[in-house]
Amino acid sequence: FPSHEFRKKQLPKSANILCIGAGQIIRNFVKFLGENNYNNVHVANKTFENAVEVAKLANGKAHLLSELSDLLSSAHAVIVCTGAQDYIIQQDYLNLLLNEDSPAQMVIDLALPNNVHPDIHNLTKVEYVDMKAIQMFIQENIAYREESVEDGKRIVEKNKIEFKKMVQSRSVERAMKAAIS
């Protein structure tokens, strides 16, 4: 779902993509970016060595979290997932996304608890996707699939009845043919 939402934005391959964190979820997203030829990927993490390792997955650049204000002000999309218990993108960082010169179009927060301050909901020009949105999508998908299963069961039952009628009809045909012979 996160990569699906990201694709829907249709950002150019040269868009400035900022990934915050270095865990498995961010690694997977950076790998997705590399496989899809995004060529301006930045990875910020509290440990520079980990940022370097993850950034390599997309031939990106590594940064420390201390550079976050500069990185946010030039990012087209921000993907964040850390193990932090506090907001990584604090309220004052949101002002950087509000700035008229900011190119930010999307923020994807894949962390639980969230890494982005809830005031992001007040930013109308930035599309925000978080785990709640992902959970809603999953629930809708499950409901759709359950409905499809029920439709399939009805089709199978209908076809079973028709098949039984065909078998009976064929049995009658065979009996009549045997009686004639």
PDB file of C-alpha atoms in Angstrom:
ATOM      1  CA  PHE A   1       0.000   0.000   0.000  1.00  0.00           C
ATOM      2  CA  PRO A   2       2.660   2.628   0.816  1.00  0.00           C
ATOM      3  CA  SER A   3       4.453   2.039  -2.481  1.00  0.00           C
ATOM      4  CA  HIS A   4       1.063   2.054  -4.250  1.00  0.00           C
ATOM      5  CA  GLU A   5       0.204   5.462  -2.750  1.00  0.00           C
ATOM      6  CA  PHE A   6       3.684   6.691  -3.626  1.00  0.00           C
ATOM      7  CA  ARG A   7       3.287   5.548  -7.245  1.00  0.00           C
ATOM      8  CA  LYS A   8      -0.061   7.335  -7.523  1.00  0.00           C
ATOM      9  CA  LYS A   9       1.754  10.635  -6.902  1.00  0.00           C
ATOM     10  CA  GLN A  10       3.707  10.035 -10.132  1.00  0.00           C
ATOM     11  CA  LEU A  11       6.705  11.966  -8.896  1.00  0.00           C
ATOM     12  CA  PRO A  12       9.471  12.363 -11.472  1.00  0.00           C
ATOM     13  CA  LYS A  13      12.443   9.985 -11.132  1.00  0.00           C
ATOM     14  CA  SER A  14      14.562  13.011 -10.183  1.00  0.00           C
ATOM     15  CA  ALA A  15      12.274  14.005  -7.285  1.00  0.00           C
ATOM     16  CA  ASN A  16      14.036  14.548  -3.989  1.00  0.00           C
ATOM     17  CA  ILE A  17      12.941  11.624  -1.795  1.00  0.00           C
ATOM     18  CA  LEU A  18      13.829  11.672   1.904  1.00  0.00           C
ATOM     19  CA  CYS A  19      13.704   8.425   3.866  1.00  0.00           C
ATOM     20  CA  ILE A  20      14.118   8.690   7.623  1.00  0.00           C
ATOM     21  CA  GLY A  21      15.263   5.616   9.537  1.00  0.00           C
ATOM     22  CA  ALA A  22      17.342   2.573   8.681  1.00  0.00           C
ATOM     23  CA  GLY A  23      15.221  -0.369   9.787  1.00  0.00           C
ATOM     24  CA  GLN A  24      13.781  -3.085   7.572  1.00  0.00           C
ATOM     25  CA  ILE A  25      10.729  -1.084   6.482  1.00  0.00           C
ATOM     26  CA  ILE A  26      12.825   1.851   5.276  1.00  0.00           C
ATOM     27  CA  ARG A  27      15.314  -0.568   3.697  1.00  0.00           C
ATOM     28  CA  ASN A  28      12.482  -2.124   1.710  1.00  0.00           C
ATOM     29  CA  PHE A  29      11.181   1.280   0.621  1.00  0.00           C
ATOM     30  CA  VAL A  30      14.639   2.494  -0.420  1.00  0.00           C
ATOM     31  CA  LYS A  31      15.148  -0.755  -2.333  1.00  0.00           C
ATOM     32  CA  PHE A  32      11.791  -0.118  -4.087  1.00  0.00           C
ATOM     33  CA  LEU A  33      12.995   3.404  -4.978  1.00  0.00           C
ATOM     34  CA  GLY A  34      16.250   2.045  -6.392  1.00  0.00           C
ATOM     35  CA  GLU A  35      14.473  -0.656  -8.401  1.00  0.00           C
ATOM     36  CA  ASN A  36      12.192   2.022  -9.849  1.00  0.00           C
ATOM     37  CA  ASN A  37      15.105   4.266 -10.866  1.00  0.00           C
ATOM     38  CA  TYR A  38      14.566   7.163  -8.464  1.00  0.00           C
ATOM     39  CA  ASN A  39      17.916   8.920  -8.553  1.00  0.00           C
ATOM     40  CA  ASN A  40      17.698  11.542  -5.813  1.00  0.00           C
ATOM     41  CA  VAL A  41      17.196   9.445  -2.671  1.00  0.00           C
ATOM     42  CA  HIS A  42      18.368  10.651   0.732  1.00  0.00           C
ATOM     43  CA  VAL A  43      18.466   8.515   3.868  1.00  0.00           C
ATOM     44  CA  ALA A  44      18.695  10.177   7.279  1.00  0.00           C
ATOM     45  CA  ASN A  45      19.325   8.238  10.452  1.00  0.00           C
ATOM     46  CA  LYS A  46      20.764   8.845  13.908  1.00  0.00           C
ATOM     47  CA  THR A  47      23.622   6.461  13.032  1.00  0.00           C
ATOM     48  CA  PHE A  48      25.460   7.600   9.912  1.00  0.00           C
ATOM     49  CA  GLU A  49      26.882   4.140   9.129  1.00  0.00           C
ATOM     50  CA  ASN A  50      23.368   2.678   9.001  1.00  0.00           C
ATOM     51  CA  ALA A  51      22.204   5.534   6.764  1.00  0.00           C
ATOM     52  CA  VAL A  52      25.113   4.819   4.399  1.00  0.00           C
ATOM     53  CA  GLU A  53      24.234   1.118   4.233  1.00  0.00           C
ATOM     54  CA  VAL A  54      20.577   1.797   3.430  1.00  0.00           C
ATOM     55  CA  ALA A  55      21.295   4.630   0.980  1.00  0.00           C
ATOM     56  CA  LYS A  56      23.438   2.229  -1.096  1.00  0.00           C
ATOM     57  CA  LEU A  57      20.262   0.296  -1.986  1.00  0.00           C
ATOM     58  CA  ALA A  58      19.237   3.181  -4.251  1.00  0.00           C
ATOM     59  CA  ASN A  59      22.601   4.808  -4.925  1.00  0.00           C
ATOM     60  CA  GLY A  60      21.422   7.513  -2.553  1.00  0.00           C
ATOM     61  CA  LYS A  61      23.060   9.864  -0.107  1.00  0.00           C
ATOM     62  CA  ALA A  62      23.352   9.314   3.634  1.00  0.00           C
ATOM     63  CA  HIS A  63      22.698  11.977   6.264  1.00  0.00           C
ATOM     64  CA  LEU A  64      22.420  12.375  10.002  1.00  0.00           C
ATOM     65  CA  LEU A  65      19.112  13.329  11.631  1.00  0.00           C
ATOM     66  CA  SER A  66      20.750  16.605  12.670  1.00  0.00           C
ATOM     67  CA  GLU A  67      20.466  17.669   8.994  1.00  0.00           C
ATOM     68  CA  LEU A  68      16.707  17.139   8.993  1.00  0.00           C
ATOM     69  CA  SER A  69      15.666  20.790   8.652  1.00  0.00           C
ATOM     70  CA  ASP A  70      17.717  21.238   5.445  1.00  0.00           C
ATOM     71  CA  LEU A  71      16.554  17.891   4.070  1.00  0.00           C
ATOM     72  CA  LEU A  72      12.842  18.505   4.768  1.00  0.00           C
ATOM     73  CA  SER A  73      12.803  21.912   3.121  1.00  0.00           C
ATOM     74  CA  SER A  74      13.875  20.407  -0.225  1.00  0.00           C
ATOM     75  CA  ALA A  75      12.062  17.037  -0.147  1.00  0.00           C
ATOM     76  CA  HIS A  76       9.231  16.203  -2.553  1.00  0.00           C
ATOM     77  CA  ALA A  77       8.315  13.120  -0.546  1.00  0.00           C
ATOM     78  CA  VAL A  78       9.198  12.005   2.971  1.00  0.00           C
ATOM     79  CA  ILE A  79       8.995   8.410   4.157  1.00  0.00           C
ATOM     80  CA  VAL A  80       9.630   7.917   7.846  1.00  0.00           C
ATOM     81  CA  CYS A  81       9.798   4.833  10.054  1.00  0.00           C
ATOM     82  CA  THR A  82      11.937   4.731  13.156  1.00  0.00           C
ATOM     83  CA  GLY A  83      11.680   3.074  16.531  1.00  0.00           C
ATOM     84  CA  ALA A  84      11.555   6.475  18.259  1.00  0.00           C
ATOM     85  CA  GLN A  85       8.860   7.012  20.865  1.00  0.00           C
ATOM     86  CA  ASP A  86       8.775  10.767  20.178  1.00  0.00           C
ATOM     87  CA  TYR A  87       7.943  12.548  16.949  1.00  0.00           C
ATOM     88  CA  ILE A  88      10.902  12.691  14.567  1.00  0.00           C
ATOM     89  CA  ILE A  89       9.116  15.308  12.480  1.00  0.00           C
ATOM     90  CA  GLN A  90       8.221  17.728  15.256  1.00  0.00           C
ATOM     91  CA  GLN A  91       5.714  20.535  14.946  1.00  0.00           C
ATOM     92  CA  ASP A  92       8.428  23.102  14.088  1.00  0.00           C
ATOM     93  CA  TYR A  93       9.606  20.878  11.194  1.00  0.00           C
ATOM     94  CA  LEU A  94       6.078  20.962   9.776  1.00  0.00           C
ATOM     95  CA  ASN A  95       6.553  24.686   9.177  1.00  0.00           C
ATOM     96  CA  LEU A  96       9.268  23.755   6.675  1.00  0.00           C
ATOM     97  CA  LEU A  97       6.650  21.780   4.740  1.00  0.00           C
ATOM     98  CA  LEU A  98       4.215  24.711   4.934  1.00  0.00           C
ATOM     99  CA  ASN A  99       6.700  27.105   3.390  1.00  0.00           C
ATOM    100  CA  GLU A 100       5.533  28.202  -0.081  1.00  0.00           C
ATOM    101  CA  ASP A 101       8.940  27.269  -1.501  1.00  0.00           C
ATOM    102  CA  SER A 102       8.705  23.741  -0.130  1.00  0.00           C
ATOM    103  CA  PRO A 103       8.207  21.139  -2.852  1.00  0.00           C
ATOM    104  CA  ALA A 104       6.771  18.609  -0.358  1.00  0.00           C
ATOM    105  CA  GLN A 105       3.831  16.698  -1.799  1.00  0.00           C
ATOM    106  CA  MET A 106       3.657  13.566   0.324  1.00  0.00           C
ATOM    107  CA  VAL A 107       4.584  12.292   3.772  1.00  0.00           C
ATOM    108  CA  ILE A 108       4.325   8.577   4.523  1.00  0.00           C
ATOM    109  CA  ASP A 109       4.619   7.649   8.207  1.00  0.00           C
ATOM    110  CA  LEU A 110       5.042   3.899   8.628  1.00  0.00           C
ATOM    111  CA  ALA A 111       5.891   3.961  12.325  1.00  0.00           C
ATOM    112  CA  LEU A 112       3.884   2.934  15.366  1.00  0.00           C
ATOM    113  CA  PRO A 113       3.693   5.129  17.332  1.00  0.00           C
ATOM    114  CA  ASN A 114       3.702   7.775  14.605  1.00  0.00           C
ATOM    115  CA  ASN A 115       6.926   9.619  13.839  1.00  0.00           C
ATOM    116  CA  VAL A 116       5.118  12.678  12.470  1.00  0.00           C
ATOM    117  CA  HIS A 117       3.411  15.256  14.679  1.00  0.00           C
ATOM    118  CA  PRO A 118      -0.413  15.082  14.318  1.00  0.00           C
ATOM    119  CA  ASP A 119      -0.575  18.713  13.163  1.00  0.00           C
ATOM    120  CA  ILE A 120       0.416  17.395   9.729  1.00  0.00           C
ATOM    121  CA  HIS A 121      -3.300  16.858   9.197  1.00  0.00           C
ATOM    122  CA  ASN A 122      -3.571  20.669   8.980  1.00  0.00           C
ATOM    123  CA  LEU A 123      -1.307  20.810   5.921  1.00  0.00           C
ATOM    124  CA  THR A 124      -3.613  20.871   2.924  1.00  0.00           C
ATOM    125  CA  LYS A 125      -0.942  20.764   0.213  1.00  0.00           C
ATOM    126  CA  VAL A 126       0.776  17.677   1.618  1.00  0.00           C
ATOM    127  CA  GLU A 127      -0.775  14.225   1.228  1.00  0.00           C
ATOM    128  CA  TYR A 128      -0.277  12.312   4.465  1.00  0.00           C
ATOM    129  CA  VAL A 129      -0.413   8.526   4.735  1.00  0.00           C
ATOM    130  CA  ASP A 130       0.007   6.813   8.079  1.00  0.00           C
ATOM    131  CA  MET A 131      -0.633   3.404   9.569  1.00  0.00           C
ATOM    132  CA  LYS A 132      -4.291   4.285  10.270  1.00  0.00           C
ATOM    133  CA  ALA A 133      -4.856   4.938   6.561  1.00  0.00           C
ATOM    134  CA  ILE A 134      -3.045   1.710   5.714  1.00  0.00           C
ATOM    135  CA  GLN A 135      -5.158  -0.235   8.229  1.00  0.00           C
ATOM    136  CA  MET A 136      -8.355   1.240   6.725  1.00  0.00           C
ATOM    137  CA  PHE A 137      -7.180   0.210   3.246  1.00  0.00           C
ATOM    138  CA  ILE A 138      -6.454  -3.300   4.502  1.00  0.00           C
ATOM    139  CA  GLN A 139      -9.903  -3.580   6.125  1.00  0.00           C
ATOM    140  CA  GLU A 140     -11.592  -2.419   2.915  1.00  0.00           C
ATOM    141  CA  ASN A 141      -9.525  -4.923   0.947  1.00  0.00           C
ATOM    142  CA  ILE A 142     -10.474  -7.750   3.322  1.00  0.00           C
ATOM    143  CA  ALA A 143     -14.169  -6.811   3.117  1.00  0.00           C
ATOM    144  CA  TYR A 144     -13.965  -6.783  -0.692  1.00  0.00           C
ATOM    145  CA  ARG A 145     -12.264 -10.180  -0.722  1.00  0.00           C
ATOM    146  CA  GLU A 146     -14.828 -11.654   1.680  1.00  0.00           C
ATOM    147  CA  GLU A 147     -17.591 -10.370  -0.586  1.00  0.00           C
ATOM    148  CA  SER A 148     -15.836 -11.960  -3.569  1.00  0.00           C
ATOM    149  CA  VAL A 149     -15.601 -15.273  -1.719  1.00  0.00           C
ATOM    150  CA  GLU A 150     -19.358 -15.178  -1.056  1.00  0.00           C
ATOM    151  CA  ASP A 151     -19.991 -14.391  -4.731  1.00  0.00           C
ATOM    152  CA  GLY A 152     -17.775 -17.340  -5.662  1.00  0.00           C
ATOM    153  CA  LYS A 153     -19.675 -19.669  -3.324  1.00  0.00           C
ATOM    154  CA  ARG A 154     -22.987 -18.642  -4.929  1.00  0.00           C
ATOM    155  CA  ILE A 155     -21.574 -19.304  -8.404  1.00  0.00           C
ATOM    156  CA  VAL A 156     -20.269 -22.729  -7.350  1.00  0.00           C
ATOM    157  CA  GLU A 157     -23.635 -23.677  -5.815  1.00  0.00           C
ATOM    158  CA  LYS A 158     -25.487 -22.569  -8.939  1.00  0.00           C
ATOM    159  CA  ASN A 159     -23.124 -24.554 -11.152  1.00  0.00           C
ATOM    160  CA  LYS A 160     -23.407 -27.624  -8.905  1.00  0.00           C
ATOM    161  CA  ILE A 161     -27.203 -27.615  -9.414  1.00  0.00           C
ATOM    162  CA  GLU A 162     -26.807 -27.219 -13.177  1.00  0.00           C
ATOM    163  CA  PHE A 163     -24.186 -29.976 -13.241  1.00  0.00           C
ATOM    164  CA  LYS A 164     -26.493 -32.374 -11.346  1.00  0.00           C
ATOM    165  CA  LYS A 165     -29.243 -31.666 -13.884  1.00  0.00           C
ATOM    166  CA  MET A 166     -26.812 -32.363 -16.740  1.00  0.00           C
ATOM    167  CA  VAL A 167     -25.682 -35.642 -15.110  1.00  0.00           C
ATOM    168  CA  GLN A 168     -29.327 -36.734 -14.662  1.00  0.00           C
ATOM    169  CA  SER A 169     -30.139 -35.823 -18.248  1.00  0.00           C
ATOM    170  CA  ARG A 170     -27.075 -37.696 -19.517  1.00  0.00           C
ATOM    171  CA  SER A 171     -28.017 -40.736 -17.396  1.00  0.00           C
ATOM    172  CA  VAL A 172     -31.477 -40.749 -18.956  1.00  0.00           C
ATOM    173  CA  GLU A 173     -29.949 -40.463 -22.452  1.00  0.00           C
ATOM    174  CA  ARG A 174     -27.605 -43.392 -21.759  1.00  0.00           C
ATOM    175  CA  ALA A 175     -30.445 -45.533 -20.337  1.00  0.00           C
ATOM    176  CA  MET A 176     -32.622 -44.820 -23.383  1.00  0.00           C
ATOM    177  CA  LYS A 177     -29.742 -45.584 -25.741  1.00  0.00           C
ATOM    178  CA  ALA A 178     -29.068 -48.869 -23.904  1.00  0.00           C
ATOM    179  CA  ALA A 179     -32.793 -49.781 -24.092  1.00  0.00           C
ATOM    180  CA  ILE A 180     -32.847 -49.147 -27.852  1.00  0.00           C
ATOM    181  CA  SER A 181     -29.731 -51.236 -28.494  1.00  0.00           C
TER     182      SER A 181
END
